[in-house]
Coordinates of C-alpha atoms in Angstrom, one line a residue:
M1 CA 0.0 0.0 0.0
R2 CA 1.3 3.5 -0.9
L3 CA 0.7 4.9 2.6
Q4 CA 2.1 1.8 4.4
P5 CA 4.9 3.8 6.2
I6 CA 2.3 6.2 7.6
L7 CA 0.1 3.3 8.7
D8 CA 3.0 1.8 10.5
I9 CA 3.4 4.9 12.6
T10 CA 0.5 3.5 14.6
E11 CA 2.2 0.1 15.1
L12 CA 5.3 1.9 16.4
C13 CA 3.3 4.0 18.8
V14 CA 1.6 0.9 20.2
Q15 CA 4.8 -1.0 20.6
K16 CA 6.3 2.0 22.5
G17 CA 3.3 2.5 24.8
A18 CA 1.6 5.5 23.2
I19 CA -1.9 4.1 23.0
Q20 CA -4.2 7.1 23.7
A21 CA -5.1 9.2 20.6
V22 CA -7.1 12.4 20.3
V23 CA -8.0 13.2 16.7
C24 CA -9.8 16.3 15.3
P25 CA -12.0 16.0 12.2
G26 CA -10.4 16.9 8.8
S27 CA -9.6 15.4 5.5
R28 CA -5.9 16.0 5.1
C29 CA -5.3 14.0 8.3
A30 CA -7.3 11.0 7.0
P31 CA -4.2 8.7 6.6
L32 CA -3.3 9.2 10.2
T33 CA -6.8 9.2 11.6
L34 CA -7.8 6.0 9.9
A35 CA -4.6 4.3 10.9
F36 CA -5.1 5.1 14.6
A37 CA -8.8 4.3 14.5
R38 CA -8.3 0.9 12.9
H39 CA -5.5 -0.3 15.2
E40 CA -7.0 -2.4 18.0
G41 CA -4.2 -1.3 20.3
I42 CA -5.2 2.4 20.2
T43 CA -8.0 4.1 22.1
V44 CA -9.2 6.9 19.8
R45 CA -11.4 9.8 20.9
T46 CA -12.6 12.6 18.5
F47 CA -12.9 16.3 19.5
S48 CA -14.0 19.0 17.1
D49 CA -12.4 22.0 18.8
E50 CA -8.6 21.7 18.3
R51 CA -7.8 24.0 21.2
S52 CA -9.9 21.9 23.6
A53 CA -8.7 18.6 22.1
A54 CA -5.1 19.5 22.8
F55 CA -5.8 20.2 26.4
V56 CA -7.8 16.9 26.7
A57 CA -4.8 15.0 25.3
M58 CA -2.6 16.8 27.7
G59 CA -4.8 15.8 30.6
I60 CA -4.8 12.2 29.4
A61 CA -1.0 12.1 29.2
Q62 CA -0.7 13.7 32.7
Q63 CA -3.1 11.1 34.2
T64 CA -1.7 8.0 32.4
L65 CA 2.0 9.2 32.6
S66 CA 2.4 8.1 28.9
P67 CA 2.6 10.2 25.7
S68 CA -0.8 11.1 24.2
I69 CA -1.2 11.3 20.4
L70 CA -2.7 14.4 19.0
V71 CA -3.8 14.7 15.3
C72 CA -5.2 17.5 13.2
T73 CA -5.7 18.5 9.6
S74 CA -3.7 21.2 7.8
G75 CA -3.9 25.0 8.1
S76 CA -5.0 27.0 11.1
A77 CA -6.1 23.9 13.0
A78 CA -2.5 23.4 14.0
Y79 CA -2.3 26.8 15.6
N80 CA -5.2 25.9 17.9
F81 CA -3.0 23.3 19.5
A82 CA -0.5 26.0 20.5
P83 CA -1.8 26.9 24.0
A84 CA -1.9 23.3 25.2
V85 CA 1.5 22.6 23.6
A86 CA 3.0 25.5 25.5
E87 CA 1.4 24.4 28.7
A88 CA 2.6 20.8 28.2
F89 CA 6.1 22.1 27.5
F90 CA 6.4 24.1 30.8
Q91 CA 4.6 21.4 32.8
E92 CA 6.8 18.7 31.2
I93 CA 4.0 16.5 29.9
P94 CA 4.7 14.2 26.9
L95 CA 2.6 14.8 23.8
L96 CA 3.1 13.5 20.2
V97 CA 1.6 16.3 18.1
F98 CA 0.9 15.3 14.5
T99 CA -0.1 18.1 12.2
S100 CA -1.1 17.1 8.7
D101 CA 0.1 19.3 5.9
R102 CA 0.0 20.0 2.1
P103 CA 3.0 19.1 0.0
K104 CA 5.7 21.7 0.1
E105 CA 5.3 22.9 -3.4
W106 CA 1.8 24.1 -2.5
I107 CA 2.9 26.3 0.4
D108 CA 2.4 30.0 -0.3
Q109 CA 0.3 29.2 -3.5
L110 CA -3.1 30.3 -2.0
D111 CA -4.2 26.7 -1.8
G112 CA -6.9 26.1 0.8
Q113 CA -6.0 25.3 4.4
T114 CA -2.3 25.8 3.6
I115 CA 0.0 27.7 5.9
R116 CA 3.7 27.5 7.0
Q117 CA 3.6 24.6 9.4
N118 CA 7.2 23.6 9.8
N119 CA 8.4 24.5 13.3
I120 CA 5.0 26.1 13.9
F121 CA 5.3 25.7 17.7
G122 CA 8.7 27.3 17.8
A123 CA 10.6 26.9 21.1
H124 CA 7.6 25.4 22.9
V125 CA 8.3 21.8 21.7
K126 CA 11.3 19.7 22.5
K127 CA 11.9 19.1 18.8
S128 CA 10.0 19.5 15.5
F129 CA 10.2 16.9 12.6
T130 CA 8.8 17.0 9.1
L131 CA 8.2 13.6 7.4
P132 CA 8.9 13.0 3.7
E133 CA 6.1 13.4 1.2
D134 CA 6.9 10.4 -0.9
Y135 CA 7.7 6.9 0.2
D136 CA 9.0 5.1 -2.9
H137 CA 12.6 5.0 -1.7
P138 CA 13.6 2.7 1.2
D139 CA 15.4 5.6 2.8
S140 CA 12.1 7.4 3.2
V141 CA 10.6 4.5 5.0
W142 CA 13.7 4.2 7.2
F143 CA 13.5 7.9 8.0
I144 CA 9.9 7.8 9.0
H145 CA 10.5 4.9 11.4
R146 CA 13.5 6.5 12.8
V147 CA 11.8 9.9 13.4
I148 CA 8.8 8.3 15.2
N149 CA 11.1 6.3 17.4
E150 CA 13.1 9.4 18.2
A151 CA 10.0 11.5 18.8
I152 CA 8.4 9.1 21.3
N153 CA 11.7 8.6 23.1
L154 CA 12.3 12.3 23.3
S155 CA 8.9 13.0 24.6
Q156 CA 9.6 10.8 27.6
E157 CA 13.2 11.8 28.4
F158 CA 13.6 14.2 31.3
P159 CA 12.3 16.9 31.1
K160 CA 9.3 15.3 29.4
G161 CA 7.4 17.4 26.9
P162 CA 5.7 17.7 23.5
V163 CA 7.3 16.7 20.2
H164 CA 5.9 17.9 16.9
I165 CA 5.7 15.8 13.8
N166 CA 4.5 17.6 10.6
A167 CA 3.2 15.2 8.0
P168 CA 2.7 16.4 4.4
F169 CA 0.3 14.1 2.5
R170 CA -0.4 13.9 -1.3
E171 CA -3.8 12.8 -2.5
P172 CA -5.4 10.3 -2.6
L173 CA -5.8 10.5 1.1
Y174 CA -8.2 7.6 1.6
P175 CA -7.9 3.9 0.9
A176 CA -9.6 2.6 -2.2
K177 CA -13.0 1.0 -1.8
G178 CA -12.5 -2.5 -0.3
E179 CA -8.8 -1.8 0.4
K180 CA -7.9 -3.1 3.9
I181 CA -5.6 -1.4 6.3
T182 CA -2.9 -3.6 7.8
F183 CA 0.1 -2.9 10.0
S184 CA 3.6 -4.3 9.5
K185 CA 4.9 -6.3 12.4
N186 CA 8.6 -6.3 11.7
I187 CA 9.2 -2.6 12.4
K188 CA 12.5 -1.6 14.1
V189 CA 11.9 -0.3 17.6
I190 CA 14.6 1.9 19.0
S191 CA 14.7 2.1 22.8
T192 CA 16.7 4.3 25.1
S193 CA 18.0 3.5 28.5
T194 CA 16.5 5.3 31.5
F195 CA 18.5 8.3 32.7
T196 CA 19.2 7.7 36.4
E197 CA 21.7 10.3 37.5
S198 CA 22.5 9.6 41.2
L199 CA 24.9 11.0 43.8
S200 CA 28.2 9.2 44.6
E201 CA 29.1 8.5 48.2
I202 CA 31.7 11.3 48.0
E203 CA 29.0 13.8 46.9
V204 CA 26.6 12.6 49.6
A205 CA 29.3 13.1 52.2
E206 CA 30.1 16.5 50.8
F207 CA 26.5 17.7 50.8
K208 CA 26.0 16.4 54.4
K209 CA 29.0 18.3 55.5
K210 CA 27.8 21.5 53.9
L211 CA 24.4 21.0 55.4
G212 CA 26.0 20.9 58.8
N213 CA 27.5 24.4 58.2
F214 CA 24.0 26.1 57.9
S215 CA 21.7 26.8 60.8
K216 CA 18.8 28.0 58.6
V217 CA 18.0 25.5 55.8
L218 CA 14.7 26.1 53.9
V219 CA 13.1 23.7 51.4
V220 CA 10.7 25.1 48.8
A221 CA 8.7 22.7 46.7
G222 CA 7.3 23.7 43.3
Q223 CA 4.6 22.0 41.4
N224 CA 4.8 18.2 41.4
D225 CA 2.5 15.3 40.8
F226 CA 1.9 13.2 43.9
N227 CA 4.7 10.8 44.6
D228 CA 4.6 8.7 47.7
E229 CA 8.4 7.9 47.7
L230 CA 9.2 11.6 47.4
T231 CA 6.8 12.5 50.2
K232 CA 8.3 10.0 52.5
G233 CA 11.9 11.0 51.6
I234 CA 11.4 14.7 52.1
D235 CA 9.5 14.2 55.3
K236 CA 12.5 12.3 56.8
F237 CA 14.9 14.9 55.5
S238 CA 12.9 17.8 56.9
N239 CA 12.6 16.1 60.3
T240 CA 16.2 15.0 60.8
N241 CA 17.7 18.3 59.4
H242 CA 15.1 20.6 61.1
A243 CA 14.4 22.1 57.7
P244 CA 11.1 23.9 57.2
L245 CA 9.2 22.7 54.0
V246 CA 7.2 25.3 52.1
G247 CA 4.8 23.8 49.6
D248 CA 1.9 25.4 47.7
I249 CA -1.2 23.3 47.2
I250 CA 0.1 22.2 43.7
S251 CA 3.3 20.7 45.3
N252 CA 1.1 17.7 46.4
L253 CA 2.8 17.6 49.8
H254 CA -0.3 18.5 51.8
S255 CA -0.3 15.0 53.4
L256 CA 2.7 16.0 55.6
E257 CA 2.0 17.6 58.9
A258 CA 5.2 19.6 58.7
T259 CA 4.4 21.3 55.3
V260 CA 4.1 25.1 55.6
R261 CA 1.0 25.7 53.5
Y262 CA 0.2 29.3 54.3
S263 CA 3.4 31.2 53.4
D264 CA 1.5 33.3 50.8
S265 CA -0.8 34.6 53.6
F266 CA 1.7 35.4 56.4
L267 CA 4.5 36.7 54.2
S268 CA 2.2 39.4 53.0
A269 CA 1.0 40.2 56.6
C270 CA 4.1 40.1 58.8
D271 CA 6.6 42.9 59.2
E272 CA 10.2 43.1 58.1
D273 CA 11.6 41.9 61.4
V274 CA 9.7 38.7 61.1
Q275 CA 10.7 38.3 57.4
R276 CA 14.4 38.8 58.4
S277 CA 14.1 36.1 61.0
L278 CA 12.7 33.7 58.3
Q279 CA 15.6 34.4 55.9
P280 CA 17.3 31.1 55.0
E281 CA 21.1 30.7 54.8
L282 CA 20.6 27.7 52.5
L283 CA 17.6 27.3 50.1
I284 CA 16.9 23.9 48.6
S285 CA 14.3 23.9 45.8
F286 CA 12.8 21.3 43.5
G287 CA 9.8 21.0 41.2
K288 CA 8.3 23.5 38.8
S289 CA 6.5 26.8 39.5
I290 CA 5.0 28.0 42.7
I291 CA 1.7 30.0 43.0
S292 CA 2.7 32.3 45.9
K293 CA 3.9 35.6 44.6
N294 CA 4.6 36.7 48.2
T295 CA 7.0 33.7 48.7
K296 CA 8.8 34.6 45.5
V297 CA 9.1 38.3 46.5
F298 CA 10.3 37.3 50.0
L299 CA 13.1 35.0 48.7
R300 CA 14.2 37.5 46.1
K301 CA 14.5 40.2 48.8
Y302 CA 15.9 38.0 51.6
K303 CA 18.3 35.9 49.5
P304 CA 20.1 32.9 51.0
K305 CA 23.9 32.5 51.0
E306 CA 23.5 29.4 48.8
H307 CA 20.6 28.1 46.7
W308 CA 20.7 24.5 45.6
H309 CA 18.1 23.4 42.9
I310 CA 17.5 19.7 42.4
Q311 CA 16.8 18.8 38.7
Q312 CA 17.8 15.7 36.8
A313 CA 18.5 17.4 33.5
G314 CA 17.6 20.5 31.4
T315 CA 18.2 24.2 32.0
P316 CA 17.0 25.2 35.5
A317 CA 15.1 28.3 36.3
D318 CA 16.6 30.9 38.7
T319 CA 13.2 31.9 40.1
F320 CA 14.5 33.5 43.3
Q321 CA 17.6 35.1 41.6
S322 CA 19.9 33.2 44.0
L323 CA 20.9 30.0 42.3
T324 CA 24.4 28.7 43.2
K325 CA 24.3 25.0 42.6
V326 CA 22.3 22.6 40.3
I327 CA 22.1 19.1 41.7
R328 CA 21.6 16.5 38.9
C329 CA 19.6 14.0 40.7
E330 CA 16.0 12.9 41.2
P331 CA 14.5 14.9 44.2
K332 CA 13.2 11.7 45.9
L333 CA 16.7 10.2 45.7
F334 CA 18.4 13.4 47.0
F335 CA 16.2 13.6 50.1
K336 CA 16.5 9.9 50.8
L337 CA 20.3 10.1 50.7
L338 CA 20.6 13.3 52.6
A339 CA 18.2 12.5 55.4
L340 CA 20.1 11.7 58.7
D341 CA 19.6 8.4 60.5
K342 CA 18.6 10.4 63.6
K343 CA 18.3 13.9 64.8
E344 CA 21.6 15.4 65.9
E345 CA 22.1 17.1 69.3
G346 CA 24.0 20.1 70.6
F347 CA 24.0 23.8 70.2
A348 CA 24.3 23.8 66.4
N349 CA 21.3 21.5 66.2
Q350 CA 19.4 23.7 68.6
K351 CA 19.9 26.7 66.2
K352 CA 18.4 24.7 63.3
E353 CA 15.4 23.7 65.5
N354 CA 14.9 27.3 66.5
Y355 CA 14.7 28.3 62.8
L356 CA 12.1 25.5 62.1
R357 CA 10.0 26.8 65.0
L358 CA 10.0 30.3 63.6
W359 CA 8.3 29.1 60.4
Q360 CA 6.0 26.8 62.4
A361 CA 5.0 29.8 64.7
E362 CA 3.9 31.9 61.6
E363 CA 2.0 28.9 60.2
H364 CA 0.2 28.3 63.5
R365 CA -0.6 32.0 63.8
T366 CA -2.1 32.0 60.3
V367 CA -4.2 28.9 61.0
H368 CA -5.6 30.5 64.1
S369 CA -6.5 33.7 62.2
M370 CA -8.1 31.7 59.4
N371 CA -10.2 29.7 61.8
S372 CA -11.4 33.0 63.4
Y373 CA -12.3 34.4 60.0
F374 CA -14.3 31.3 58.9
E375 CA -16.2 31.1 62.1
D376 CA -18.1 34.3 61.3
S377 CA -17.6 34.7 57.5
A378 CA -20.5 35.8 55.3
F379 CA -21.7 34.1 52.2
S380 CA -19.0 34.4 49.6
E381 CA -16.8 32.3 47.2
I382 CA -14.1 31.9 49.8
S383 CA -16.5 30.6 52.5
L384 CA -18.0 28.1 50.0
L385 CA -14.6 26.9 49.1
K386 CA -13.7 26.4 52.7
E387 CA -16.7 24.1 53.1
F388 CA -15.9 22.4 49.8
M389 CA -12.2 21.7 50.5
S390 CA -13.1 20.3 54.0
A391 CA -15.6 17.9 52.5
L392 CA -13.5 16.4 49.7
P393 CA -13.4 12.6 49.7
L394 CA -10.2 10.9 50.8
R395 CA -9.4 9.8 47.2
C396 CA -10.0 12.1 44.3
N397 CA -8.4 14.3 41.7
L398 CA -8.8 18.0 42.4
H399 CA -8.3 20.3 39.4
L400 CA -7.9 24.0 39.9
A401 CA -8.5 26.5 37.2
N402 CA -6.4 29.6 36.9
S403 CA -7.1 33.0 38.2
M404 CA -8.9 33.2 41.6
A405 CA -9.9 29.5 41.8
V406 CA -6.3 28.2 42.3
R407 CA -5.5 31.1 44.6
Y408 CA -8.5 30.5 46.8
A409 CA -7.6 26.9 47.1
N410 CA -4.0 27.7 47.9
L411 CA -5.0 30.1 50.7
I412 CA -7.4 27.5 52.2
G413 CA -5.2 24.4 51.7
I414 CA -5.9 20.7 52.2
A415 CA -5.7 19.1 55.6
A416 CA -2.7 16.9 56.5
G417 CA -3.3 13.3 56.0
K418 CA -5.4 13.5 52.9
K419 CA -2.7 12.2 50.6
G420 CA -5.3 10.6 48.4
I421 CA -6.3 14.0 47.1
H422 CA -4.1 14.6 44.0
V423 CA -4.0 18.2 42.9
Y424 CA -3.6 19.4 39.3
A425 CA -3.5 22.9 37.7
N426 CA -2.3 24.3 34.4
R427 CA 0.5 26.4 36.0
G428 CA 2.9 25.9 33.2
A429 CA 1.7 28.9 31.2
S430 CA -1.1 29.6 33.7
G431 CA -3.8 30.5 31.2
I432 CA -7.5 30.0 31.7
D433 CA -8.0 28.7 28.1
G434 CA -7.9 24.9 28.7
C435 CA -8.5 24.3 32.4
T436 CA -11.8 22.5 31.9
S437 CA -10.6 20.5 28.9
T438 CA -7.6 19.3 30.9
S439 CA -9.8 18.0 33.7
V440 CA -12.0 16.2 31.0
G441 CA -8.8 14.4 29.8
H442 CA -8.2 13.2 33.3
A443 CA -11.8 12.1 33.8
L444 CA -11.7 10.1 30.6
S445 CA -8.6 8.2 31.6
N446 CA -9.3 7.2 35.2
E447 CA -12.2 6.1 37.4
A448 CA -11.5 8.2 40.5
P449 CA -13.8 11.1 41.3
N450 CA -12.6 14.3 39.5
F451 CA -13.5 17.7 40.8
L452 CA -12.8 21.0 39.1
I453 CA -13.0 24.4 40.8
T454 CA -13.3 27.1 38.2
G455 CA -14.3 30.7 37.8
D456 CA -17.0 31.8 35.3
M457 CA -14.5 33.3 32.8
A458 CA -12.4 30.1 32.6
F459 CA -15.5 28.0 32.5
F460 CA -17.3 29.7 29.7
Y461 CA -14.1 30.3 27.8
D462 CA -13.5 26.6 27.6
R463 CA -17.2 25.4 27.2
N464 CA -16.2 23.3 24.2
A465 CA -14.5 20.9 26.6
F466 CA -18.0 19.3 26.8
W467 CA -18.6 19.4 23.0
H468 CA -18.0 15.7 22.3
N469 CA -19.8 12.3 22.5
Y470 CA -18.2 10.9 25.7
Q471 CA -19.8 10.5 29.1
L472 CA -18.1 12.0 32.1
P473 CA -19.9 10.4 35.1
N474 CA -16.8 11.0 37.4
L475 CA -16.4 14.7 36.7
H476 CA -18.1 17.3 39.0
V477 CA -17.5 21.0 38.4
L478 CA -17.8 23.8 40.9
V479 CA -18.3 27.2 39.1
L480 CA -17.6 30.4 41.0
N481 CA -19.7 32.8 38.9
N482 CA -19.4 36.4 39.9
H483 CA -20.1 37.6 36.4
G484 CA -16.7 38.8 35.3
G485 CA -14.0 37.7 37.8
I486 CA -12.3 39.7 40.5
I487 CA -8.6 39.0 39.9
F488 CA -8.0 42.4 38.3
N489 CA -9.5 44.1 41.3
M490 CA -6.7 42.5 43.4
I491 CA -3.8 43.7 41.2
D492 CA -2.4 47.1 42.0
G493 CA -2.2 48.2 38.4
P494 CA -5.7 47.6 36.8
G495 CA -7.4 47.9 40.2
N496 CA -6.4 51.6 40.3
V497 CA -7.5 52.8 36.8
P498 CA -10.9 54.2 35.9
E499 CA -11.2 51.9 32.9
L500 CA -11.1 48.8 35.2
D501 CA -14.7 47.6 34.6
K502 CA -14.7 48.4 30.9
L503 CA -11.3 47.1 29.8
F504 CA -10.1 44.6 32.4
V505 CA -13.1 43.1 34.2
T506 CA -15.1 41.4 31.4
E507 CA -18.6 41.6 32.8
Q508 CA -20.9 38.9 31.5
S509 CA -24.4 37.8 32.4
L510 CA -24.2 34.0 31.7
T511 CA -25.0 31.2 34.1
A512 CA -24.2 27.5 33.8
K513 CA -27.9 26.6 33.8
H514 CA -28.4 26.7 30.0
L515 CA -25.1 24.8 29.4
T516 CA -26.1 22.0 31.7
N517 CA -29.5 21.7 29.9
E518 CA -27.6 21.7 26.6
F519 CA -25.3 18.9 27.6
G520 CA -27.6 16.9 29.9
F521 CA -25.8 17.6 33.1
D522 CA -27.2 17.8 36.6
Y523 CA -27.4 21.4 37.8
L524 CA -27.1 22.6 41.4
P525 CA -27.4 26.4 42.0
V526 CA -26.3 28.0 45.2
D527 CA -27.0 31.5 46.2
S528 CA -27.1 31.5 50.0
L529 CA -25.3 30.1 53.1
K530 CA -28.3 28.0 53.9
K531 CA -28.0 26.1 50.6
I532 CA -24.3 25.4 50.8
K533 CA -24.2 22.3 53.1
N534 CA -27.2 20.5 51.4
S535 CA -26.0 21.4 47.9
L536 CA -22.4 20.2 48.7
K537 CA -23.8 16.9 50.1
E538 CA -25.7 16.3 46.9
F539 CA -22.7 17.4 44.8
F540 CA -20.4 14.8 46.4
I541 CA -22.7 11.9 45.4
F542 CA -21.8 10.3 42.1
E543 CA -24.9 9.2 40.2
G544 CA -23.6 8.5 36.6
K545 CA -23.8 12.1 35.3
T546 CA -21.6 15.1 35.2
K547 CA -22.7 17.6 37.9
I548 CA -22.3 21.4 37.8
L549 CA -22.6 23.3 41.1
E550 CA -22.7 27.0 40.5
L551 CA -22.3 29.7 43.1
E552 CA -23.7 32.8 41.7
S553 CA -22.7 35.9 43.6
G554 CA -21.6 39.5 43.1
Q555 CA -18.1 40.9 42.6
K556 CA -18.4 43.5 45.3
E557 CA -19.2 41.0 48.1
N558 CA -16.4 38.7 47.0
I559 CA -13.9 41.4 46.9
E560 CA -15.0 42.5 50.4
A561 CA -14.8 39.0 51.7
F562 CA -11.3 38.5 50.3
K563 CA -10.1 41.8 51.8
K564 CA -11.6 40.8 55.2
F565 CA -9.7 37.5 55.0
K566 CA -6.5 39.3 54.4
E567 CA -7.2 41.8 57.2
Q568 CA -7.9 38.9 59.6
I569 CA -4.4 37.5 58.8
K570 CA -2.9 40.9 59.5
K571 CA -4.7 41.1 62.8
G572 CA -2.7 38.2 64.0
Y573 CA 0.3 40.5 63.8
G574 CA -1.5 43.4 65.6
A575 CA -1.9 45.3 62.4

């Protein structure tokens, strides 16, 4: 068959473990679409909106920990993949992005659905390949097989990420009537060994010696997927070295009692004397981004003498402008090797313990202030989220949309011990464009309860996340609808200009009710304190359908509630 090398791409994907495909309707992509659809080893799902489809594929890859396949036709369809490709790049999620194309001689000739697709995603993919257009020569077949092997391997090498394969196709694009599609079984599979950079005994001894020279060691965790081995290792390291552990909600370290969850709150409320006392001598960081701007500002102002960042490979970010050492090692291995067998004693150890207690004191002060606030809080988004977060089941996936939803959740936090709650958020590029679609991808590829907290702008922006033919019985969505969002009221710049409402706060009058009717979802509206507990109780029951719980409220009361929350934290410092 003329297209046999293209059909065999599917067989290679299966043999290398890439078995989840998201395809978007189109004609130019027919050779790939039919190949994936007719291979019994591939699960294929179809989504009409390319932007949403790409985020769905990213969610699937994040949940399954394997590369997802993404396919579109030629032309502007490929550009619609770009937001998710960028998010996957910065979140280090493996994607195989196939963009179908016209033959090169038709580029710039005003042919329909024809644009310049080579390297279309620029620096936001690990690598971009273009397949040959003709397959008559054996070298072309060899090249296609080699490229697909390399692309799949590269997507999974640390740091993981998206890889782009541009595939120009000549007509005919479809098999002849009665022609069967078959897959070759003798394709060469190229494997790579797993990169396991470790620390030598000499390095471990050197790091332990250096650790002993610092009285104030602080560990800051960026975004991570839940990893039980990492959690146990860092817990032992923190305990035996008396090192405070700061972790946003997206660090997935909430199961540890010792995790400092509320640095974002108290670092904006405490005075300079307290901040100076919290300044580390040694900062150890790992993971990706952190949510807390206050933590970043604090560490940029009160810099450590040394900053070690743990990262297996790739170029590290210098987020706190203090990087002095990049440690090429898996974080879970580093903390396991550097944890002490037992806590040391003596004056030097007492100084370390005193530093830990300083962070713990600010954490406890903030918890007390938060409890006081929520005892008497009025009806608002943040009060509903407090009830919601407290009632989450012990095992679920919690998805946090960008803007205020992820910030609310980070301020409230998850109680220690609930390690079965795995937290996800699109904090690579931090856009609102695909938050719902990403959670849909997760829900399609696991059976656990999936909850999404989202604001009205992110929810309606990504409404095509539900425009498909697949049931989502394990996805429940909490929509905070204040008809425009309040994030720009919280930022000093736009919050102070007279054009705020017209140019920055996009006021809208939609509710989720009509959307739930359109897609056949259950709808639970909440507009008072009295309804919260009963509505949440119903919301947490899974009955075979997607549920949308919508809190409809005004912007002014939510802005006021958020300001009072901040003021309550400051009261803990006598402000």
